[in-house]
Amino acid sequence: MRLVATYAREQRRPLVLAVTGSVVYAAGSVAGALALGTAVEWTIDRFFAGDDPRTLLAATLLVGIMIVRSAGVIARRFYAGMTAAGARADLQHRIADRLVAIPLERVQARPRGELLAHLDADTEAAVDVIHPMPFTVGVVTMLVFSIVSLAAIDIPLMLATLILLPIVLGLSIFNARVIQASTERERAANADVTTAATELIEGTQVVKTLGLEDHETARFTGIVDRHRRARIHYATIQLTIDSAFSLLPQLAMILIIAVGTLRVDSGALDPPALVQAVALFSVMAFPMQVIGFFLVDLPRSVVGRDRIETILAEPDDPLRIPEGPGTLPSTALGGELRGVAVGDPARPLLRHADLRIEPGETLAVVGATGSGKSTLLEALARLRPLREGGASLDGIAVDTIADDHLRRHVTFATQQAALFGGTVRESVDFGRGFPTEEVDLALERAGAGDLADVLPDGYETVIGERGVTLSGGQRQRVALARALVGDPGMVLLDDATAAVDPALEEQILATLAELPTTVVMVTHRVAAMAAADRVAFVEDGAVRAIGTHAELQGEPGYARLVAAYEFEALDA
């Protein structure tokens, strides 16, 4: 019940209103059952006694109670829906906030489908318990009112009805434990389907080019089938429990009618009182079923919330520094890495790397795949924790610079060129509030000025989810413009122009060289290496050599790498 208490604290106001509506409905239901017996007395009994039946008064009483009950139902449903929507939105906000607050490698280590499941299916499951929660509180009230009213009518009948209560509660608690394991399997299988669907959508081109349509379809079908079996197992258990809860009140009703008939026959109870008792039991049976269903549904929400808690419990990124004394100048920045080691000592990404970057220069970083090039840039931008050594910008340690200040002066663009839904201008500005003129200038500098002419609405064209309407080169240029807007002091490019035409890339690099900024770029194009002021050759997690492209030709490892790049370019 900790989950119920948690939601009661987090969504107090709408939940209180929903419970109030439910209590009104409960009171109205009990009052309606009692009024039914009174109506029988006012109409049928008076008719057979030769008196004028009070039909209008009885009808008015019953209709009035029905109106009150309806008002309670409306309030309960409206505010229960508001409570659930608010709780889900709050969970989604907290998950999103945690995803950007935890270490980058922790996010990258989780399958994308699992993260999507946390935001979507798991949040939905986690708040499912809220919908019946106010009703359950109300029906508990209804149950208490009904038992008290039955006791006032006839104690033996009241005791007969109470036989059902411990059976329902015991069955609910037992089945809740049984169904939790099935729920956990179903939630995990659902996350697997989301992951597989994400991979299928993103890898459609790869599947087609390799001719693996049948293989991928079979793989995805197998994952979906596992989820189907998990769902069927869960549904079978739930159906069995629901059937038991539906059958028990009917059996109990037979017992109540039998006992009540004997009581009437013995003269201990009159017919109107029996009608009241049967109506009250009908009111009681429903709350017992609702309580049972609530306890059975609760494990699904608990499992969903537990899965979400695995994200919410992640520690803050130690690299996030909200405030710091370090201040960077609004000029081209220099940088330095001193004996930097990153990653597990057994499998380091960088090992004692040293690098000095001059303000305003264009530095190309090259090396074989897995040599540590990207990690070098991430260490400089404080995106990776340093196991040893230190990183500084203009002589200021990066771990003393506040986040917003650092991100304003040092920007990053990668080969993936992640874009967000919206227009071209919105993707470049990304909510930072830059003037339109600066955004347009950044697009021009990034070689994306032609988009104003080739896209239907120019820079106001909506580029779709993840920039799907743009080509790979166009996406990279828009992402580069996002890094250039605001005139940062240092721009880090991790193969950020790999999909751009070589001739256009040459123009872009020439433009960047004229800007008052420092450019550090990972590249595999020989022309870009030759155009750079200096080249840093990275091998096995360390900077092996640094100098101009011509100076490094005597370095055997660098010469082999250049030859491989040139052969690759010719082969393409």
Coordinates of C-alpha atoms in Angstrom, one line a residue:
M1 CA 0.0 0.0 0.0
R2 CA 3.0 2.3 -0.1
L3 CA 2.3 3.0 -3.7
V4 CA -1.3 4.2 -2.8
A5 CA 0.1 6.4 0.0
T6 CA 2.7 7.9 -2.4
Y7 CA 0.0 8.9 -4.9
A8 CA -2.1 10.2 -2.1
R9 CA 0.7 12.6 -1.1
E10 CA 1.7 13.6 -4.6
Q11 CA -1.9 14.2 -6.0
R12 CA -3.6 15.2 -2.8
R13 CA -6.2 17.8 -4.0
P14 CA -7.8 16.0 -7.0
L15 CA -7.6 12.7 -5.2
V16 CA -9.5 14.2 -2.2
L17 CA -12.2 15.5 -4.5
A18 CA -12.4 12.1 -6.3
V19 CA -12.8 10.3 -2.9
T20 CA -15.4 12.8 -1.8
G21 CA -17.4 12.1 -4.9
S22 CA -17.1 8.4 -4.3
V23 CA -18.2 8.7 -0.6
V24 CA -21.2 10.7 -1.8
Y25 CA -22.0 7.9 -4.3
A26 CA -21.6 5.3 -1.5
A27 CA -23.9 7.1 0.9
G28 CA -26.4 7.6 -1.9
S29 CA -26.3 3.9 -2.8
V30 CA -26.9 2.8 0.8
A31 CA -29.6 5.5 1.2
G32 CA -31.2 4.2 -2.1
A33 CA -31.3 0.7 -0.7
L34 CA -33.0 1.9 2.5
A35 CA -35.3 4.1 0.6
L36 CA -36.4 1.2 -1.6
G37 CA -37.8 -0.6 1.5
T38 CA -39.5 2.7 2.6
A39 CA -41.0 3.1 -0.8
V40 CA -42.4 -0.4 -0.6
E41 CA -44.0 0.4 2.7
W42 CA -45.4 3.8 1.4
T43 CA -46.9 2.2 -1.7
I44 CA -47.6 -1.5 -1.7
D45 CA -48.2 -1.9 2.1
R46 CA -50.4 1.1 2.3
F47 CA -52.3 -0.1 -0.8
F48 CA -53.1 -3.5 0.7
A49 CA -53.9 -1.8 4.0
G50 CA -56.6 0.3 2.2
D51 CA -54.7 3.6 2.7
D52 CA -53.8 6.0 -0.1
P53 CA -50.3 5.1 -1.4
R54 CA -47.7 7.8 -1.3
T55 CA -46.5 7.1 -4.8
L56 CA -45.3 10.6 -5.7
L57 CA -43.5 11.0 -2.4
A58 CA -41.7 7.6 -2.8
A59 CA -40.8 8.4 -6.4
T60 CA -39.5 11.9 -5.4
L61 CA -37.3 10.3 -2.7
L62 CA -35.9 7.7 -5.1
V63 CA -35.2 10.2 -7.9
G64 CA -33.6 12.6 -5.5
I65 CA -31.2 9.9 -4.2
M66 CA -30.4 8.9 -7.8
I67 CA -29.5 12.5 -8.7
V68 CA -27.1 12.7 -5.6
R69 CA -25.5 9.4 -6.6
S70 CA -25.0 10.5 -10.2
A71 CA -23.3 13.7 -9.0
G72 CA -21.0 11.6 -6.9
V73 CA -20.2 9.4 -9.9
I74 CA -19.4 12.3 -12.1
A75 CA -17.1 13.9 -9.5
R76 CA -15.4 10.6 -8.8
R77 CA -14.7 9.9 -12.5
F78 CA -13.6 13.4 -13.4
Y79 CA -11.2 13.9 -10.5
A80 CA -9.9 10.3 -10.6
G81 CA -9.0 10.9 -14.3
M82 CA -7.4 14.2 -13.4
T83 CA -5.4 12.5 -10.6
A84 CA -4.2 9.7 -12.9
A85 CA -3.3 12.2 -15.7
G86 CA -1.4 14.4 -13.2
A87 CA 0.4 11.5 -11.7
R88 CA 1.5 10.1 -15.1
A89 CA 2.6 13.5 -16.3
D90 CA 4.6 14.0 -13.1
L91 CA 6.3 10.6 -13.5
Q92 CA 7.1 11.3 -17.2
H93 CA 8.6 14.7 -16.2
R94 CA 10.7 13.1 -13.4
I95 CA 11.9 10.3 -15.8
A96 CA 12.9 12.9 -18.4
D97 CA 14.6 15.1 -15.7
R98 CA 16.5 12.0 -14.5
L99 CA 17.6 11.0 -18.0
V100 CA 19.3 14.3 -18.5
A101 CA 20.7 14.4 -15.0
I102 CA 22.4 10.9 -14.8
P103 CA 25.8 10.1 -16.3
L104 CA 25.8 9.9 -20.1
E105 CA 27.2 6.4 -20.1
R106 CA 24.4 5.1 -17.9
V107 CA 21.8 6.3 -20.4
Q108 CA 23.8 4.9 -23.3
A109 CA 24.0 1.5 -21.5
R110 CA 20.2 1.1 -21.5
P111 CA 18.4 -0.2 -24.6
R112 CA 16.4 2.7 -26.2
G113 CA 13.2 0.5 -26.2
E114 CA 13.5 0.0 -22.5
L115 CA 13.7 3.8 -21.9
L116 CA 10.7 4.3 -24.2
A117 CA 8.8 1.7 -22.2
H118 CA 9.6 3.5 -18.9
L119 CA 8.2 6.7 -20.4
D120 CA 5.1 5.2 -22.0
A121 CA 3.9 1.7 -21.0
D122 CA 5.4 1.7 -17.5
T123 CA 4.0 5.1 -16.5
E124 CA 0.6 4.0 -17.8
A125 CA 0.7 0.8 -15.7
A126 CA 2.0 2.7 -12.7
V127 CA -1.0 5.0 -12.5
D128 CA -3.6 2.4 -13.4
V129 CA -4.3 1.9 -9.7
I130 CA -5.4 5.5 -9.4
H131 CA -8.5 5.0 -11.4
P132 CA -10.2 2.5 -9.0
M133 CA -8.5 4.1 -5.9
P134 CA -11.2 6.7 -5.1
F135 CA -13.9 4.2 -5.9
T136 CA -12.3 1.7 -3.5
V137 CA -12.2 4.2 -0.7
G138 CA -15.9 5.1 -1.4
V139 CA -17.0 1.5 -1.5
V140 CA -15.3 0.8 1.8
T141 CA -17.5 3.6 3.2
M142 CA -20.4 2.0 1.4
L143 CA -19.5 -1.4 3.0
V144 CA -19.4 0.1 6.5
F145 CA -22.8 1.9 6.0
S146 CA -24.3 -1.3 4.6
I147 CA -23.2 -3.4 7.5
V148 CA -24.4 -0.9 10.1
S149 CA -27.8 -0.7 8.3
L150 CA -28.1 -4.4 8.0
A151 CA -27.3 -4.8 11.7
A152 CA -30.2 -2.3 12.4
I153 CA -32.5 -4.5 10.3
D154 CA -31.5 -8.0 11.4
I155 CA -28.4 -9.2 13.2
P156 CA -28.5 -12.8 11.8
L157 CA -28.8 -11.5 8.2
M158 CA -25.9 -9.2 8.8
L159 CA -23.7 -12.1 10.2
A160 CA -24.7 -14.2 7.1
T161 CA -23.4 -11.4 4.8
L162 CA -20.1 -11.1 6.6
I163 CA -19.2 -14.6 5.7
L164 CA -18.3 -13.2 2.2
L165 CA -15.9 -10.5 3.4
P166 CA -13.0 -12.6 4.7
I167 CA -13.2 -14.9 1.7
V168 CA -13.0 -12.1 -0.7
L169 CA -10.1 -10.4 1.1
G170 CA -8.2 -13.6 1.6
L171 CA -8.6 -14.5 -2.1
S172 CA -7.5 -11.0 -3.1
I173 CA -4.3 -11.1 -1.1
F174 CA -3.4 -14.6 -2.3
N175 CA -4.1 -13.8 -5.9
A176 CA -2.2 -10.5 -5.8
R177 CA 0.9 -12.4 -4.9
V178 CA 0.4 -14.9 -7.7
I179 CA -0.3 -12.3 -10.3
Q180 CA 2.7 -10.1 -9.5
A181 CA 5.3 -12.6 -11.0
S182 CA 3.2 -12.8 -14.2
T183 CA 2.9 -9.0 -14.3
E184 CA 6.7 -8.7 -14.1
R185 CA 7.2 -11.1 -17.0
E186 CA 4.6 -9.3 -19.1
R187 CA 6.2 -5.8 -18.4
A188 CA 9.7 -7.1 -19.3
A189 CA 8.3 -8.7 -22.5
N190 CA 6.6 -5.5 -23.4
A191 CA 9.9 -3.6 -23.1
D192 CA 11.6 -6.2 -25.3
V193 CA 8.9 -5.5 -28.0
T194 CA 9.5 -1.8 -27.8
T195 CA 13.2 -2.3 -28.1
A196 CA 12.8 -4.6 -31.1
A197 CA 10.4 -2.2 -32.8
T198 CA 12.8 0.7 -32.4
E199 CA 15.6 -1.4 -33.9
L200 CA 13.4 -2.5 -36.8
I201 CA 12.3 1.0 -37.6
E202 CA 15.8 2.5 -37.4
G203 CA 17.4 -0.4 -39.2
T204 CA 15.0 -0.8 -42.1
Q205 CA 17.5 0.4 -44.6
V206 CA 20.2 -2.1 -43.3
V207 CA 17.7 -4.9 -43.4
K208 CA 16.8 -4.2 -47.0
T209 CA 20.3 -3.7 -48.2
L210 CA 21.4 -7.1 -46.7
G211 CA 18.3 -8.9 -47.9
L212 CA 17.4 -9.9 -44.4
E213 CA 13.7 -9.1 -44.5
D214 CA 12.5 -12.6 -43.7
H215 CA 15.1 -13.0 -40.9
E216 CA 14.2 -9.7 -39.3
T217 CA 10.5 -10.4 -39.5
A218 CA 11.0 -13.8 -37.9
R219 CA 13.1 -12.3 -35.1
F220 CA 10.5 -9.6 -34.4
T221 CA 7.7 -12.1 -34.6
G222 CA 9.4 -14.3 -32.0
I223 CA 9.8 -11.4 -29.6
V224 CA 6.1 -10.4 -30.1
D225 CA 5.0 -14.0 -29.6
R226 CA 6.9 -14.1 -26.3
H227 CA 5.0 -11.0 -25.2
R228 CA 1.7 -12.5 -26.5
R229 CA 2.3 -15.6 -24.4
A230 CA 3.1 -13.5 -21.3
R231 CA -0.1 -11.4 -21.9
I232 CA -2.2 -14.5 -22.2
H233 CA -0.7 -16.0 -19.1
Y234 CA -1.5 -12.7 -17.2
A235 CA -5.0 -12.5 -18.7
T236 CA -5.8 -16.1 -17.8
I237 CA -4.9 -15.6 -14.2
Q238 CA -6.8 -12.3 -14.1
L239 CA -9.9 -13.9 -15.7
T240 CA -9.9 -16.8 -13.2
I241 CA -9.7 -14.3 -10.3
D242 CA -12.4 -12.1 -11.9
S243 CA -14.7 -15.1 -12.3
A244 CA -14.3 -16.1 -8.7
F245 CA -15.1 -12.6 -7.5
S246 CA -18.2 -12.5 -9.7
L247 CA -19.4 -15.9 -8.5
L248 CA -19.0 -15.4 -4.8
P249 CA -21.6 -12.7 -4.3
Q250 CA -24.2 -14.7 -6.3
L251 CA -23.7 -17.7 -4.0
A252 CA -23.9 -15.4 -1.0
M253 CA -27.1 -13.8 -2.3
I254 CA -28.7 -17.3 -2.3
L255 CA -27.7 -17.7 1.3
I256 CA -29.1 -14.3 2.2
I257 CA -32.4 -15.0 0.6
A258 CA -32.7 -18.4 2.2
V259 CA -31.9 -17.0 5.7
G260 CA -34.2 -14.0 5.1
T261 CA -37.1 -16.2 4.0
L262 CA -36.8 -18.3 7.1
R263 CA -36.7 -15.1 9.2
V264 CA -39.8 -13.8 7.5
D265 CA -41.6 -17.2 7.9
S266 CA -40.8 -17.2 11.6
G267 CA -42.2 -13.7 12.0
A268 CA -38.8 -12.2 13.1
L269 CA -38.7 -10.1 9.9
D270 CA -41.3 -8.4 7.8
P271 CA -41.2 -8.4 3.9
P272 CA -40.2 -4.7 3.5
A273 CA -37.3 -5.3 5.8
L274 CA -36.2 -8.3 3.8
V275 CA -36.4 -6.2 0.6
Q276 CA -34.2 -3.6 2.3
A277 CA -31.8 -6.4 3.4
V278 CA -31.5 -7.9 0.0
A279 CA -31.0 -4.4 -1.6
L280 CA -28.3 -3.6 1.0
F281 CA -26.5 -6.9 0.3
S282 CA -26.6 -6.1 -3.4
V283 CA -24.9 -2.8 -2.4
M284 CA -22.4 -4.7 -0.2
A285 CA -21.6 -7.3 -2.8
F286 CA -20.4 -4.7 -5.3
P287 CA -17.9 -3.1 -2.9
M288 CA -16.4 -6.5 -2.0
Q289 CA -15.9 -7.2 -5.7
V290 CA -14.3 -3.7 -6.3
I291 CA -12.0 -4.2 -3.3
G292 CA -11.0 -7.6 -4.8
F293 CA -10.4 -6.2 -8.2
F294 CA -8.4 -3.3 -6.8
L295 CA -6.1 -5.6 -4.9
V296 CA -5.6 -7.8 -8.0
D297 CA -4.8 -4.8 -10.2
L298 CA -2.4 -3.3 -7.7
P299 CA 0.5 -5.5 -8.5
R300 CA 0.6 -4.3 -12.1
S301 CA 0.9 -0.7 -10.9
V302 CA 3.6 -1.8 -8.4
V303 CA 5.6 -3.5 -11.1
G304 CA 5.3 -0.5 -13.4
R305 CA 6.4 1.9 -10.6
D306 CA 9.3 -0.4 -9.6
R307 CA 10.6 -0.4 -13.1
I308 CA 10.4 3.3 -13.2
E309 CA 12.2 3.5 -9.9
T310 CA 15.3 1.9 -11.5
I311 CA 15.6 5.1 -13.5
L312 CA 14.6 7.5 -10.7
A313 CA 17.1 5.9 -8.3
E314 CA 20.0 6.6 -10.6
P315 CA 22.6 8.9 -9.0
D316 CA 23.2 12.4 -10.4
D317 CA 25.9 12.9 -12.9
P318 CA 29.0 14.0 -10.9
L319 CA 30.0 16.0 -13.9
R320 CA 27.0 18.3 -13.5
I321 CA 28.1 21.5 -11.8
P322 CA 25.2 24.0 -11.3
E323 CA 27.5 26.7 -9.9
G324 CA 31.3 27.2 -10.1
P325 CA 33.9 29.9 -9.8
G326 CA 35.4 29.3 -13.2
T327 CA 34.7 31.9 -15.9
L328 CA 35.6 31.7 -19.5
P329 CA 36.4 34.7 -21.7
S330 CA 34.2 35.5 -24.8
T331 CA 37.1 34.8 -27.2
A332 CA 38.7 31.8 -28.9
L333 CA 39.6 29.3 -26.1
G334 CA 42.7 27.3 -25.6
G335 CA 42.6 23.9 -24.0
E336 CA 44.8 21.3 -22.4
L337 CA 44.6 17.7 -21.3
R338 CA 47.3 16.6 -18.8
G339 CA 47.9 12.9 -18.2
V340 CA 44.2 12.1 -18.7
A341 CA 43.0 8.6 -18.2
V342 CA 39.3 7.6 -18.8
G343 CA 37.5 4.3 -18.3
D344 CA 38.1 1.1 -16.5
P345 CA 41.9 0.5 -15.8
A346 CA 41.6 -2.9 -17.4
R347 CA 40.1 -1.5 -20.6
P348 CA 40.9 2.2 -20.7
L349 CA 39.5 4.6 -23.3
L350 CA 42.3 7.0 -22.7
R351 CA 45.6 6.4 -21.0
H352 CA 47.7 9.3 -19.8
A353 CA 46.7 11.5 -22.8
D354 CA 48.4 14.9 -23.1
L355 CA 47.2 17.5 -25.5
R356 CA 47.6 21.3 -25.8
I357 CA 45.2 23.3 -28.0
E358 CA 46.1 26.8 -29.1
P359 CA 43.4 29.5 -29.0
G360 CA 41.8 30.0 -32.5
E361 CA 43.5 27.1 -34.2
T362 CA 41.8 24.3 -36.1
L363 CA 43.0 21.0 -34.7
A364 CA 42.2 17.7 -36.5
V365 CA 42.1 14.6 -34.3
V366 CA 42.7 11.4 -36.2
G367 CA 43.2 7.7 -35.4
A368 CA 42.0 4.2 -36.0
T369 CA 38.5 3.1 -34.8
G370 CA 38.5 2.7 -31.0
S371 CA 41.7 4.7 -30.5
G372 CA 40.1 7.2 -28.2
K373 CA 39.4 10.2 -30.5
S374 CA 35.8 10.8 -29.4
T375 CA 36.7 10.2 -25.7
L376 CA 39.4 12.9 -26.1
L377 CA 36.8 15.5 -27.1
E378 CA 34.3 14.3 -24.4
A379 CA 37.0 14.7 -21.7
L380 CA 37.6 18.2 -22.9
A381 CA 33.9 19.0 -22.8
R382 CA 33.4 17.4 -19.4
L383 CA 31.2 14.7 -20.8
R384 CA 33.3 11.9 -19.4
P385 CA 34.7 11.5 -15.8
L386 CA 38.5 11.5 -15.6
R387 CA 40.0 8.7 -13.7
E388 CA 43.4 10.5 -13.7
G389 CA 44.8 13.8 -14.9
G390 CA 43.0 17.0 -15.6
A391 CA 41.4 19.1 -18.3
S392 CA 41.4 22.9 -18.6
L393 CA 40.2 25.6 -20.9
D394 CA 42.2 28.8 -21.0
G395 CA 44.0 27.6 -17.9
I396 CA 40.7 27.1 -16.0
A397 CA 39.9 23.6 -14.7
V398 CA 36.8 22.4 -16.5
D399 CA 35.5 20.9 -13.2
T400 CA 35.2 24.5 -11.7
I401 CA 33.0 25.9 -14.5
A402 CA 29.2 26.0 -14.1
D403 CA 27.3 23.9 -16.6
D404 CA 25.4 26.7 -18.3
H405 CA 28.6 28.8 -18.7
L406 CA 30.6 25.8 -20.0
R407 CA 27.9 24.8 -22.5
R408 CA 27.6 28.3 -23.8
H409 CA 31.3 28.6 -24.5
V410 CA 32.1 25.1 -25.6
T411 CA 29.7 23.3 -28.1
F412 CA 29.6 19.8 -29.5
A413 CA 28.4 18.3 -32.8
T414 CA 28.5 14.6 -33.6
Q415 CA 28.1 12.4 -36.6
Q416 CA 24.7 11.3 -35.5
A417 CA 23.3 14.8 -35.8
A418 CA 20.4 14.3 -33.4
L419 CA 17.7 16.8 -34.3
F420 CA 14.3 17.4 -32.6
G421 CA 10.9 18.0 -34.1
G422 CA 10.1 21.5 -35.2
T423 CA 11.3 23.9 -37.9
V424 CA 14.9 24.3 -39.1
R425 CA 15.3 27.5 -37.1
E426 CA 13.8 25.9 -34.0
S427 CA 16.2 23.0 -34.3
V428 CA 19.2 25.4 -34.4
D429 CA 18.0 27.6 -31.6
F430 CA 16.8 24.7 -29.5
G431 CA 15.0 27.0 -27.0
R432 CA 18.0 29.1 -26.2
G433 CA 16.4 32.3 -27.4
F434 CA 18.9 33.5 -30.0
P435 CA 17.8 36.2 -32.4
T436 CA 16.6 35.1 -35.8
E437 CA 19.5 36.9 -37.4
E438 CA 22.1 34.9 -35.4
V439 CA 20.3 31.6 -36.2
D440 CA 20.3 32.4 -39.9
L441 CA 24.0 33.4 -39.8
A442 CA 24.9 30.1 -38.1
L443 CA 23.1 28.2 -40.9
E444 CA 25.0 30.2 -43.5
R445 CA 28.3 29.4 -41.7
A446 CA 27.4 25.8 -41.5
G447 CA 26.9 25.6 -45.2
A448 CA 23.1 25.2 -44.8
G449 CA 22.1 28.5 -46.4
D450 CA 20.7 26.6 -49.4
L451 CA 18.0 25.1 -47.2
A452 CA 16.2 28.5 -47.3
D453 CA 15.7 27.9 -51.1
V454 CA 15.4 24.1 -51.4
L455 CA 12.9 23.5 -48.6
P456 CA 9.2 24.3 -49.1
D457 CA 9.0 26.9 -46.4
G458 CA 12.7 27.7 -46.1
Y459 CA 14.0 27.8 -42.5
E460 CA 10.4 27.6 -41.3
T461 CA 10.0 24.1 -42.8
V462 CA 9.0 21.5 -40.2
I463 CA 11.7 18.9 -40.5
G464 CA 9.8 16.1 -38.7
E465 CA 10.9 13.7 -36.0
R466 CA 14.7 13.5 -35.7
G467 CA 15.0 15.5 -39.0
V468 CA 13.5 12.6 -41.0
T469 CA 12.7 14.9 -44.0
L470 CA 16.3 16.0 -44.4
S471 CA 19.2 14.1 -46.0
G472 CA 22.1 12.9 -43.9
G473 CA 24.3 15.8 -45.0
Q474 CA 21.5 18.3 -44.4
R475 CA 21.0 17.0 -40.9
Q476 CA 24.7 17.3 -40.1
R477 CA 24.8 20.9 -41.4
V478 CA 21.8 21.9 -39.3
A479 CA 23.4 20.2 -36.2
L480 CA 26.6 22.1 -37.0
A481 CA 24.7 25.4 -37.1
R482 CA 23.2 24.5 -33.7
A483 CA 26.8 24.3 -32.4
L484 CA 27.9 27.5 -34.1
V485 CA 25.1 29.8 -33.1
G486 CA 26.1 32.3 -30.3
D487 CA 29.8 32.4 -31.3
P488 CA 31.2 29.8 -28.9
G489 CA 34.9 30.0 -27.9
M490 CA 35.5 26.4 -28.8
V491 CA 33.6 24.0 -31.2
L492 CA 34.1 20.3 -30.9
L493 CA 33.2 18.3 -34.0
D494 CA 33.1 14.5 -33.8
D495 CA 33.0 13.5 -37.5
A496 CA 30.2 16.1 -37.7
T497 CA 30.6 16.6 -41.5
A498 CA 31.2 12.9 -42.5
A499 CA 28.0 12.9 -44.6
V500 CA 28.6 16.3 -46.2
D501 CA 30.0 16.5 -49.7
P502 CA 33.8 16.9 -49.6
A503 CA 33.8 20.1 -51.6
L504 CA 31.1 21.6 -49.4
E505 CA 33.0 20.4 -46.3
E506 CA 36.1 22.2 -47.6
Q507 CA 34.1 25.5 -47.8
I508 CA 32.6 25.0 -44.3
L509 CA 36.1 24.4 -42.8
A510 CA 37.4 27.5 -44.6
T511 CA 34.6 29.5 -43.1
L512 CA 35.2 28.1 -39.6
A513 CA 38.9 29.0 -39.9
E514 CA 38.0 32.7 -40.3
L515 CA 35.8 32.7 -37.2
P516 CA 37.1 33.8 -33.7
T517 CA 36.7 30.3 -32.4
T518 CA 38.8 27.2 -31.8
V519 CA 37.8 24.1 -33.8
V520 CA 38.8 20.6 -32.6
M521 CA 37.5 18.0 -35.1
V522 CA 37.6 14.3 -35.4
T523 CA 37.9 13.5 -39.1
H524 CA 38.7 10.7 -41.5
R525 CA 39.1 12.9 -44.6
V526 CA 42.7 13.6 -45.7
A527 CA 41.7 17.0 -47.2
A528 CA 40.4 18.1 -43.7
M529 CA 43.6 17.0 -42.1
A530 CA 45.7 18.9 -44.6
A531 CA 43.5 22.0 -44.1
A532 CA 43.8 21.9 -40.3
D533 CA 46.5 24.1 -38.6
R534 CA 47.7 21.0 -36.7
V535 CA 46.8 17.3 -36.5
A536 CA 46.8 15.1 -33.3
F537 CA 47.4 11.5 -34.0
V538 CA 45.7 9.3 -31.4
E539 CA 46.7 5.6 -30.9
D540 CA 45.8 3.2 -28.2
G541 CA 44.2 5.9 -26.0
A542 CA 47.1 8.3 -26.1
V543 CA 48.3 11.2 -28.3
R544 CA 51.3 9.7 -30.2
A545 CA 52.2 12.7 -32.3
I546 CA 51.1 16.2 -33.0
G547 CA 52.0 18.6 -35.8
T548 CA 51.0 19.7 -39.3
H549 CA 49.8 17.1 -41.8
A550 CA 53.1 17.4 -43.7
E551 CA 55.2 17.0 -40.5
L552 CA 53.4 13.8 -39.5
Q553 CA 54.0 12.1 -42.7
G554 CA 57.2 10.7 -41.2
E555 CA 55.1 9.0 -38.4
P556 CA 54.6 5.4 -39.6
G557 CA 51.3 4.9 -37.9
Y558 CA 49.9 8.2 -39.2
A559 CA 51.2 7.4 -42.7
R560 CA 49.4 4.1 -42.7
L561 CA 46.2 5.7 -41.5
V562 CA 46.4 8.4 -44.3
A563 CA 47.0 5.7 -46.9
A564 CA 44.0 3.7 -45.7
Y565 CA 41.8 6.9 -45.8
E566 CA 43.0 7.7 -49.3
F567 CA 42.3 4.2 -50.5
E568 CA 38.8 4.3 -48.9
A569 CA 38.1 7.6 -50.7
L570 CA 39.2 6.2 -54.0
D571 CA 37.1 3.0 -53.5
A572 CA 34.0 5.1 -52.6

